[in-house]
């Protein structure tokens, strides 16, 4: 671990922003190079080495790998589900080309280890909805999900064929307060807190009963660092591990917010993202992750709601 020098591609996104902070705390700022398609805000730029990299450009990544003697890459650059449906060709090109670039760097021995995020979006309408198992029917209907399923197959291929050490997690919807809601279908569960604090009301783009697997960002970060730090022999799944914490519906989340803000009102106006959410599981069986590398979640809906309202409160108190 001490010799690790890490490059985070897509380091300014929801996961990257918080993962970088934890990696820099663990390895030291100078050992963690952050990159994204454009410069970060002043705060991030001041915290340690930053490089502008287009993750679809192999030579841009390779140059930084050589310059900083990088040993591990976390590839977090991707276009998420909802945005990907608006720009399908770009989503496929970004999500796949960036993955091949990083896997090829590992295949050619230029880096030692790769982390690549998959998603519950790899599951589709025909997948068993409850306690979705690690191996099951997978017929994703979004470009994002198709790219993640294809990416999982390529990760397993590069591991089996070339011995690449690539580790991957199928993230549920992630909830955090440090970055604005992105182009994800699950991002209603972030936006609702901003709107509750600003207007005490929220119009949900998913219907009241849309149950989806979710996770607080701190759990997701801990899982990411855990899977990258266990001995290689403990990694038995070389496509991507199911990972779970909790599941809830917009109605249930609104009820939890009302415990803190009794006047909060939610209404429902489903849009194109309803069809995406309907194709995803209600809950996930992550027993392989729990058995193979000791995963266990810590944050439930009460803690998440309390943290989100507490940390975002000052932003809207002005
Ligand atoms: C999305 N937040 O909504 C992402 C995630 C499980 C969903 O992959 O697209």
JSON list of N, CA, C and O and ligand atoms in Angstrom, two decimals, residues 80-81 119-120 144 171-173 184-186 280, ligand 1:
[
{"chain": "A", "resi": 80, "resn": "UNK", "atom": "N", "xyz": [-24.07, 8.68, -16.77]},
{"chain": "A", "resi": 80, "resn": "UNK", "atom": "CA", "xyz": [-25.03, 7.88, -16.01]},
{"chain": "A", "resi": 80, "resn": "UNK", "atom": "C", "xyz": [-26.31, 7.62, -16.80]},
{"chain": "A", "resi": 80, "resn": "UNK", "atom": "O", "xyz": [-26.46, 8.06, -17.94]},
{"chain": "A", "resi": 81, "resn": "UNK", "atom": "N", "xyz": [-27.27, 6.95, -16.15]},
{"chain": "A", "resi": 81, "resn": "UNK", "atom": "CA", "xyz": [-28.41, 6.38, -16.86]},
{"chain": "A", "resi": 81, "resn": "UNK", "atom": "C", "xyz": [-29.29, 7.39, -17.56]},
{"chain": "A", "resi": 81, "resn": "UNK", "atom": "O", "xyz": [-29.55, 7.28, -18.77]},
{"chain": "A", "resi": 119, "resn": "UNK", "atom": "N", "xyz": [-22.88, -1.16, -11.85]},
{"chain": "A", "resi": 119, "resn": "UNK", "atom": "CA", "xyz": [-24.10, -0.58, -11.28]},
{"chain": "A", "resi": 119, "resn": "UNK", "atom": "C", "xyz": [-25.23, -1.59, -11.31]},
{"chain": "A", "resi": 119, "resn": "UNK", "atom": "O", "xyz": [-25.22, -2.52, -12.12]},
{"chain": "A", "resi": 120, "resn": "UNK", "atom": "N", "xyz": [-26.22, -1.36, -10.47]},
{"chain": "A", "resi": 120, "resn": "UNK", "atom": "CA", "xyz": [-27.42, -2.23, -10.53]},
{"chain": "A", "resi": 120, "resn": "UNK", "atom": "C", "xyz": [-28.15, -2.03, -11.86]},
{"chain": "A", "resi": 120, "resn": "UNK", "atom": "O", "xyz": [-29.08, -2.76, -12.17]},
{"chain": "A", "resi": 144, "resn": "UNK", "atom": "N", "xyz": [-26.57, 3.04, -20.50]},
{"chain": "A", "resi": 144, "resn": "UNK", "atom": "CA", "xyz": [-25.70, 2.99, -19.32]},
{"chain": "A", "resi": 144, "resn": "UNK", "atom": "C", "xyz": [-25.58, 1.55, -18.81]},
{"chain": "A", "resi": 144, "resn": "UNK", "atom": "O", "xyz": [-24.48, 1.03, -18.62]},
{"chain": "A", "resi": 171, "resn": "UNK", "atom": "N", "xyz": [-22.65, -0.63, -7.89]},
{"chain": "A", "resi": 171, "resn": "UNK", "atom": "CA", "xyz": [-23.20, 0.33, -6.92]},
{"chain": "A", "resi": 171, "resn": "UNK", "atom": "C", "xyz": [-24.72, 0.44, -7.08]},
{"chain": "A", "resi": 171, "resn": "UNK", "atom": "O", "xyz": [-25.24, 0.42, -8.20]},
{"chain": "A", "resi": 172, "resn": "UNK", "atom": "N", "xyz": [-25.42, 0.60, -5.95]},
{"chain": "A", "resi": 172, "resn": "UNK", "atom": "CA", "xyz": [-26.83, 1.04, -5.99]},
{"chain": "A", "resi": 172, "resn": "UNK", "atom": "C", "xyz": [-26.85, 2.55, -6.18]},
{"chain": "A", "resi": 172, "resn": "UNK", "atom": "O", "xyz": [-25.82, 3.16, -6.51]},
{"chain": "A", "resi": 173, "resn": "UNK", "atom": "N", "xyz": [-27.98, 3.17, -5.98]},
{"chain": "A", "resi": 173, "resn": "UNK", "atom": "CA", "xyz": [-28.05, 4.63, -6.04]},
{"chain": "A", "resi": 173, "resn": "UNK", "atom": "C", "xyz": [-27.24, 5.21, -4.88]},
{"chain": "A", "resi": 173, "resn": "UNK", "atom": "O", "xyz": [-27.34, 4.71, -3.76]},
{"chain": "A", "resi": 184, "resn": "UNK", "atom": "N", "xyz": [-28.34, 10.90, -12.86]},
{"chain": "A", "resi": 184, "resn": "UNK", "atom": "CA", "xyz": [-28.76, 9.55, -12.51]},
{"chain": "A", "resi": 184, "resn": "UNK", "atom": "C", "xyz": [-30.24, 9.47, -12.21]},
{"chain": "A", "resi": 184, "resn": "UNK", "atom": "O", "xyz": [-30.86, 10.45, -11.76]},
{"chain": "A", "resi": 185, "resn": "UNK", "atom": "N", "xyz": [-30.80, 8.29, -12.44]},
{"chain": "A", "resi": 185, "resn": "UNK", "atom": "CA", "xyz": [-32.22, 8.06, -12.12]},
{"chain": "A", "resi": 185, "resn": "UNK", "atom": "C", "xyz": [-32.45, 8.05, -10.61]},
{"chain": "A", "resi": 185, "resn": "UNK", "atom": "O", "xyz": [-33.50, 8.45, -10.12]},
{"chain": "A", "resi": 186, "resn": "UNK", "atom": "N", "xyz": [-31.44, 7.62, -9.85]},
{"chain": "A", "resi": 186, "resn": "UNK", "atom": "CA", "xyz": [-31.59, 7.57, -8.40]},
{"chain": "A", "resi": 186, "resn": "UNK", "atom": "C", "xyz": [-31.33, 8.93, -7.75]},
{"chain": "A", "resi": 186, "resn": "UNK", "atom": "O", "xyz": [-31.46, 9.07, -6.54]},
{"chain": "A", "resi": 280, "resn": "UNK", "atom": "N", "xyz": [-35.17, -1.73, -12.94]},
{"chain": "A", "resi": 280, "resn": "UNK", "atom": "CA", "xyz": [-34.11, -2.08, -11.99]},
{"chain": "A", "resi": 280, "resn": "UNK", "atom": "C", "xyz": [-34.68, -2.85, -10.80]},
{"chain": "A", "resi": 280, "resn": "UNK", "atom": "O", "xyz": [-35.88, -2.77, -10.51]},
{"chain": "B", "resi": 1, "resn": "LIG", "atom": "C1", "xyz": [-27.86, 6.27, -11.97]},
{"chain": "B", "resi": 1, "resn": "LIG", "atom": "N1", "xyz": [-26.79, 6.83, -9.86]},
{"chain": "B", "resi": 1, "resn": "LIG", "atom": "O1", "xyz": [-28.93, 6.56, -11.46]},
{"chain": "B", "resi": 1, "resn": "LIG", "atom": "C2", "xyz": [-26.67, 5.98, -11.05]},
{"chain": "B", "resi": 1, "resn": "LIG", "atom": "C3", "xyz": [-26.65, 4.54, -10.59]},
{"chain": "B", "resi": 1, "resn": "LIG", "atom": "C4", "xyz": [-27.98, 2.60, -9.80]},
{"chain": "B", "resi": 1, "resn": "LIG", "atom": "C5", "xyz": [-28.02, 3.92, -10.46]},
{"chain": "B", "resi": 1, "resn": "LIG", "atom": "O2", "xyz": [-25.84, 3.76, -11.40]},
{"chain": "B", "resi": 1, "resn": "LIG", "atom": "O3", "xyz": [-27.69, 6.22, -13.18]}
]
